[in-house]
Amino acid sequence: MRPVRFNINPIQANTKDSLAMVEAPEGYSGEGFFATKLSDVVGLARKNSLWPLPFATSCCGIEFMATMASHYDLARFGSERVGFSPRQCDLLMVMGTIAKKMAPVLRQVYLQMAEPRWVIAVGACASSGGIFDTYSVLQGIDQVIPVDVYVPGCPPRPEAILDGFMKVQDLVGQESLRRRNSEQYTALLETYGIQ
Amino acid sequence: MALTYEHIQSALVNKFGEAITNWQIGVDMASFEAPKEANLKVLQFLYEESSLGFQFLTDITAVHYPDQLGKELAVVYHLHNLVENVRLRFKVFTSIEDPTIFTATQLFSSANWMERETYDFFGIQFVGHPNLKRILNVDEMEYFPLRKEFPLEDQTRIDKDDEMFGRGGSIR
């Protein structure tokens, strides 16, 4: 007998079970109409069509390739389109060690993205410098750009990256439409020297 | 006739006399020292003397010895005779207060980037170098990171667990 038994009694696929539909937001519905908050609808649309921009510099980027590929399939979460132009993307995924020489490049990429924009720091290096506690490595990308979600791990497994992605989806779905115009947000960007 | 270390040593001593010191043959190659004022003369002699022919500069680097007062910085030249396949290591020492050395760029074009790298990490001032600026580190860096008075780790961090980085202590 095999120690781990897979597919001994395979379950027959039921497409009704595997269809995941997005829940409708809270609202009033009646005969032929449905009324809800605009922010909920916008949040729903944004969170389920995030366009990630992978900024992969090392091994975390390899894990992200697995995350994008068919087995883990990032496209399930509405981000089928991984873009490589900062102008078109709204989620910057920084994966890997960022050297101090790379920091202005990363910052430039962030500045080129249009609002609203979100940032995930994937892995120990992007989050804190990781094991590279040295003169040449940026000690976390949050020294140059604001970060929304940190994914721990060295490197994190694809499941962890997906978990971080879903955390960003939660943030995106609940974000107030006025947040990007608020004083707090301006003050946050001001601390990074971004106007 | 194969090029022997005895021949190199006698040629150098005949030419420079007492200036050649600390001749020793290590496990890999022979090594010697000379005063820093003579570095170009020695390199040129090794290059141009037909029986020596060290015409390839493998590497230039530096070492910081904080305990050797007045001779804190060593600049190390690795030379190679490609015809005879003989290698040679040549060191000059300088004080850290006045880390000036004549540039070897007139003799070896490849010395250009190597000297920039040595300047970048150890702050050796190569006199006469055409473009002595940082080559690897960020231009804004205000120190020479491989000198031993600068700790390797970023000391501005207070949120890392020192025990994980071999420094003792605990989470501050």
CSV table of N, CA and C in Angstrom, one decimal, chain A residues 99-102 104 127-140 142-143, chain B residues 121 135-139 141 143 145-146 151-157 159-160 165 167:
chain,number,residue,atom,x,y,z
A,99,ALA,N,18.5,45.8,-4.0
A,99,ALA,CA,19.7,46.5,-3.7
A,99,ALA,C,19.5,48.0,-3.6
A,100,LYS,N,20.4,48.7,-2.9
A,100,LYS,CA,20.2,50.1,-2.8
A,100,LYS,C,20.3,50.8,-4.1
A,101,LYS,N,21.0,50.3,-5.0
A,101,LYS,CA,21.1,50.8,-6.4
A,101,LYS,C,19.8,50.7,-7.1
A,102,MET,N,19.0,49.6,-6.7
A,102,MET,CA,17.7,49.4,-7.4
A,102,MET,C,16.6,50.2,-6.8
A,104,PRO,N,16.0,53.5,-6.4
A,104,PRO,CA,15.4,54.6,-7.3
A,104,PRO,C,14.6,54.0,-8.4
A,127,SER,N,10.5,42.7,2.3
A,127,SER,CA,9.8,43.2,3.5
A,127,SER,C,10.8,43.9,4.4
A,128,SER,N,12.0,43.3,4.6
A,128,SER,CA,12.9,43.8,5.6
A,128,SER,C,14.4,43.7,5.3
A,129,GLY,N,14.7,43.3,4.1
A,129,GLY,CA,16.1,43.1,3.7
A,129,GLY,C,16.5,41.6,4.0
A,130,GLY,N,15.7,40.9,4.7
A,130,GLY,CA,16.0,39.5,4.9
A,130,GLY,C,17.4,39.2,5.5
A,131,ILE,N,18.0,38.2,5.0
A,131,ILE,CA,19.3,37.8,5.5
A,131,ILE,C,20.4,38.8,5.1
A,132,PHE,N,20.1,39.6,4.1
A,132,PHE,CA,21.1,40.5,3.6
A,132,PHE,C,21.1,41.8,4.4
A,133,ASP,N,21.7,41.7,5.6
A,133,ASP,CA,21.7,42.8,6.6
A,133,ASP,C,23.1,43.5,6.3
A,134,THR,N,23.2,44.2,5.2
A,134,THR,CA,24.5,44.6,4.7
A,134,THR,C,24.4,46.0,4.0
A,135,TYR,N,25.6,46.5,3.7
A,135,TYR,CA,25.6,47.9,3.2
A,135,TYR,C,25.0,48.1,1.9
A,136,SER,N,24.8,47.0,1.1
A,136,SER,CA,24.4,47.2,-0.3
A,136,SER,C,22.9,47.0,-0.5
A,137,VAL,N,22.2,46.5,0.5
A,137,VAL,CA,20.8,46.0,0.3
A,137,VAL,C,19.9,46.9,1.1
A,138,LEU,N,18.8,47.3,0.4
A,138,LEU,CA,17.8,48.1,1.0
A,138,LEU,C,17.1,47.3,2.0
A,139,GLN,N,16.9,47.9,3.2
A,139,GLN,CA,16.4,47.1,4.3
A,139,GLN,C,14.8,47.2,4.3
A,140,GLY,N,14.3,46.7,3.3
A,140,GLY,CA,12.8,46.7,3.2
A,140,GLY,C,12.4,47.8,2.2
A,142,ASP,N,9.7,49.3,2.2
A,142,ASP,CA,8.9,50.4,2.8
A,142,ASP,C,9.8,51.6,3.2
A,143,GLN,N,11.1,51.5,2.9
A,143,GLN,CA,11.9,52.7,3.1
A,143,GLN,C,11.8,53.6,1.9
B,121,PHE,N,35.5,50.4,-2.5
B,121,PHE,CA,35.4,49.6,-1.3
B,121,PHE,C,36.4,50.0,-0.2
B,135,ILE,N,32.2,52.6,-8.6
B,135,ILE,CA,31.8,51.8,-9.8
B,135,ILE,C,30.7,50.8,-9.5
B,136,LEU,N,30.6,50.3,-8.2
B,136,LEU,CA,29.6,49.3,-7.9
B,136,LEU,C,28.6,49.8,-6.9
B,137,ASN,N,29.0,50.6,-5.9
B,137,ASN,CA,28.0,51.0,-4.9
B,137,ASN,C,27.3,52.3,-5.3
B,138,VAL,N,26.3,52.6,-4.6
B,138,VAL,CA,25.5,53.8,-4.9
B,138,VAL,C,26.4,55.1,-4.8
B,139,ASP,N,26.2,56.0,-5.6
B,139,ASP,CA,27.1,57.2,-5.6
B,139,ASP,C,26.9,58.0,-4.3
B,141,MET,N,26.8,56.9,-1.4
B,141,MET,CA,27.5,56.3,-0.2
B,141,MET,C,28.6,57.1,0.3
B,143,TYR,N,30.9,56.3,2.7
B,143,TYR,CA,32.0,55.6,3.4
B,143,TYR,C,32.5,54.4,2.5
B,145,PRO,N,32.9,50.6,2.3
B,145,PRO,CA,32.2,49.6,3.2
B,145,PRO,C,33.1,48.5,3.6
B,146,LEU,N,34.2,48.2,2.9
B,146,LEU,CA,35.0,47.0,3.3
B,146,LEU,C,36.1,47.4,4.2
B,151,PRO,N,31.0,48.5,10.3
B,151,PRO,CA,30.4,47.2,10.5
B,151,PRO,C,29.7,46.7,9.2
B,152,LEU,N,29.7,45.4,8.9
B,152,LEU,CA,29.1,44.9,7.7
B,152,LEU,C,27.6,45.2,7.7
B,153,GLU,N,27.0,45.0,8.9
B,153,GLU,CA,25.5,45.1,9.0
B,153,GLU,C,25.1,46.6,9.0
B,154,ASP,N,23.9,46.8,8.6
B,154,ASP,CA,23.3,48.2,8.7
B,154,ASP,C,23.0,48.4,10.2
B,155,GLN,N,23.7,49.3,10.8
B,155,GLN,CA,23.5,49.5,12.3
B,155,GLN,C,22.3,50.4,12.5
B,156,THR,N,21.7,50.9,11.5
B,156,THR,CA,20.5,51.8,11.8
B,156,THR,C,19.3,50.9,12.1
B,157,ARG,N,19.4,49.6,11.8
B,157,ARG,CA,18.2,48.8,12.1
B,157,ARG,C,18.2,48.4,13.5
B,159,ASP,N,15.1,46.8,14.6
B,159,ASP,CA,14.0,45.8,14.7
B,159,ASP,C,14.4,44.4,14.3
B,160,LYS,N,15.7,44.1,14.1
B,160,LYS,CA,16.1,42.8,13.8
B,160,LYS,C,16.6,42.1,15.0
B,165,PHE,N,21.5,37.0,13.6
B,165,PHE,CA,22.6,37.5,12.7
B,165,PHE,C,24.0,37.3,13.4
B,167,ARG,N,25.2,38.1,16.3
B,167,ARG,CA,25.7,39.2,17.0
B,167,ARG,C,25.4,39.1,18.5
